[in-house]
PDB file of C-alpha atoms in Angstrom:
ATOM      1  CA  MET A   1     178.591  23.905  26.550  1.00 81.00           C
ATOM      2  CA  ILE A   2     175.451  24.730  28.896  1.00 89.00           C
ATOM      3  CA  ARG A   3     177.783  26.617  31.416  1.00 90.00           C
ATOM      4  CA  GLY A   4     179.285  28.683  28.558  1.00 91.00           C
ATOM      5  CA  LEU A   5     175.603  29.780  27.596  1.00 90.00           C
ATOM      6  CA  ILE A   6     174.917  30.731  30.713  1.00 92.00           C
ATOM      7  CA  TRP A   7     178.069  32.440  31.348  1.00 92.00           C
ATOM      8  CA  ARG A   8     177.503  34.642  28.193  1.00 91.00           C
ATOM      9  CA  ALA A   9     173.807  35.322  29.104  1.00 89.00           C
ATOM     10  CA  ALA A  10     174.951  36.344  32.554  1.00 90.00           C
ATOM     11  CA  ALA A  11     177.471  38.555  30.830  1.00 91.00           C
ATOM     12  CA  ARG A  12     175.157  40.100  28.443  1.00 89.00           C
ATOM     13  CA  LEU A  13     172.603  41.025  31.434  1.00 87.00           C
ATOM     14  CA  ALA A  14     175.533  42.404  33.362  1.00 89.00           C
ATOM     15  CA  ALA A  15     176.506  44.696  30.582  1.00 92.00           C
ATOM     16  CA  ASP A  16     172.727  45.864  30.016  1.00 91.00           C
ATOM     17  CA  PRO A  17     172.150  49.269  31.581  1.00 93.00           C
ATOM     18  CA  ARG A  18     168.689  48.648  32.514  1.00 94.00           C
ATOM     19  CA  VAL A  19     169.501  45.463  34.245  1.00 92.00           C
ATOM     20  CA  ARG A  20     172.180  47.087  36.343  1.00 94.00           C
ATOM     21  CA  THR A  21     169.705  49.965  37.079  1.00 95.00           C
ATOM     22  CA  LYS A  22     167.376  47.684  38.389  1.00 95.00           C
ATOM     23  CA  ALA A  23     169.758  45.586  40.244  1.00 93.00           C
ATOM     24  CA  ALA A  24     171.159  48.766  41.964  1.00 95.00           C
ATOM     25  CA  ASP A  25     167.462  49.769  42.802  1.00 96.00           C
ATOM     26  CA  LEU A  26     166.708  46.154  44.182  1.00 96.00           C
ATOM     27  CA  LEU A  27     169.793  46.304  46.629  1.00 96.00           C
ATOM     28  CA  GLU A  28     169.359  49.688  47.918  1.00 97.00           C
ATOM     29  CA  HIS A  29     165.449  49.388  48.450  1.00 97.00           C
ATOM     30  CA  GLU A  30     164.943  45.806  49.159  1.00 97.00           C
ATOM     31  CA  VAL A  31     168.082  43.796  50.244  1.00 97.00           C
ATOM     32  CA  LYS A  32     169.897  46.554  52.427  1.00 97.00           C
ATOM     33  CA  PRO A  33     166.780  47.418  54.460  1.00 97.00           C
ATOM     34  CA  ARG A  34     165.923  43.835  55.092  1.00 97.00           C
ATOM     35  CA  ALA A  35     169.469  43.128  56.060  1.00 97.00           C
ATOM     36  CA  LYS A  36     169.448  46.031  58.322  1.00 97.00           C
ATOM     37  CA  ALA A  37     166.167  44.856  60.096  1.00 98.00           C
ATOM     38  CA  LEU A  38     167.730  41.280  60.506  1.00 97.00           C
ATOM     39  CA  GLY A  39     170.778  42.867  62.035  1.00 96.00           C
ATOM     40  CA  ARG A  40     168.892  44.805  64.621  1.00 97.00           C
ATOM     41  CA  ARG A  41     166.774  41.854  65.292  1.00 97.00           C
ATOM     42  CA  VAL A  42     169.758  39.526  65.991  1.00 97.00           C
ATOM     43  CA  GLU A  43     172.009  42.024  67.541  1.00 97.00           C
ATOM     44  CA  PRO A  44     170.733  41.208  71.315  1.00 95.00           C
ATOM     45  CA  VAL A  45     171.162  37.526  70.703  1.00 93.00           C
ATOM     46  CA  VAL A  46     174.627  37.855  69.289  1.00 95.00           C
ATOM     47  CA  ARG A  47     175.695  40.090  72.160  1.00 96.00           C
ATOM     48  CA  ALA A  48     174.331  37.524  74.632  1.00 95.00           C
ATOM     49  CA  VAL A  49     176.121  34.674  73.051  1.00 95.00           C
ATOM     50  CA  ARG A  50     179.418  36.769  73.055  1.00 96.00           C
ATOM     51  CA  ASP A  51     178.976  37.421  76.880  1.00 96.00           C
ATOM     52  CA  ASP A  52     178.279  33.441  77.506  1.00 96.00           C
ATOM     53  CA  VAL A  53     181.525  32.553  75.653  1.00 96.00           C
ATOM     54  CA  GLY A  54     183.432  35.166  77.480  1.00 96.00           C
ATOM     55  CA  GLU A  55     181.998  33.747  80.959  1.00 95.00           C
ATOM     56  CA  ALA A  56     182.822  30.165  79.879  1.00 96.00           C
ATOM     57  CA  ALA A  57     186.100  31.092  78.844  1.00 96.00           C
ATOM     58  CA  ARG A  58     186.603  32.785  82.209  1.00 96.00           C
ATOM     59  CA  GLU A  59     185.507  29.686  83.895  1.00 95.00           C
ATOM     60  CA  ALA A  60     187.896  27.281  81.904  1.00 96.00           C
ATOM     61  CA  ASP A  61     190.807  28.252  79.617  1.00 96.00           C
ATOM     62  CA  PRO A  62     189.647  26.977  75.972  1.00 96.00           C
ATOM     63  CA  LEU A  63     193.206  26.394  75.202  1.00 96.00           C
ATOM     64  CA  LYS A  64     194.068  24.319  78.229  1.00 95.00           C
ATOM     65  CA  ASP A  65     190.848  22.350  78.836  1.00 96.00           C
ATOM     66  CA  PRO A  66     188.804  22.745  75.738  1.00 96.00           C
ATOM     67  CA  ALA A  67     186.419  19.931  76.798  1.00 97.00           C
ATOM     68  CA  ARG A  68     185.445  21.735  80.112  1.00 97.00           C
ATOM     69  CA  PHE A  69     185.030  25.251  78.183  1.00 96.00           C
ATOM     70  CA  ALA A  70     182.834  23.433  75.725  1.00 97.00           C
ATOM     71  CA  ALA A  71     180.564  21.933  78.236  1.00 96.00           C
ATOM     72  CA  GLY A  72     180.359  25.222  80.144  1.00 95.00           C
ATOM     73  CA  LEU A  73     179.317  26.984  77.042  1.00 96.00           C
ATOM     74  CA  LYS A  74     177.029  24.244  75.945  1.00 96.00           C
ATOM     75  CA  GLU A  75     175.225  24.441  79.391  1.00 95.00           C
ATOM     76  CA  ARG A  76     175.011  28.243  79.084  1.00 94.00           C
ATOM     77  CA  LEU A  77     173.464  27.971  75.460  1.00 93.00           C
ATOM     78  CA  ASP A  78     171.181  25.273  76.692  1.00 94.00           C
ATOM     79  CA  LYS A  79     169.832  27.460  79.429  1.00 92.00           C
ATOM     80  CA  ARG A  80     169.344  30.279  77.042  1.00 87.00           C
ATOM     81  CA  ARG A  81     167.307  28.376  74.673  1.00 88.00           C
ATOM     82  CA  ARG A  82     165.232  26.799  77.291  1.00 89.00           C
ATOM     83  CA  GLY A  83     164.320  30.077  79.136  1.00 73.00           C
TER      84      GLY A  83
END
């Protein structure tokens, strides 16, 4: 019963042009800029971890020796976290 009420209220709000305009404005001016800024901040970290995964995979084949691969990757990530 409550779920139905919530669903109908959400549908009514979604059909309201003022709500749709406000949601689009919020997305464009608040959400997108914050997401882009976060992406720029984490990009170097993502690249570094990607490089660590590649190096660990070159040292130990993750399909043939997953334990050695995981241990090597863990060691690299621990080093990165510490310093």
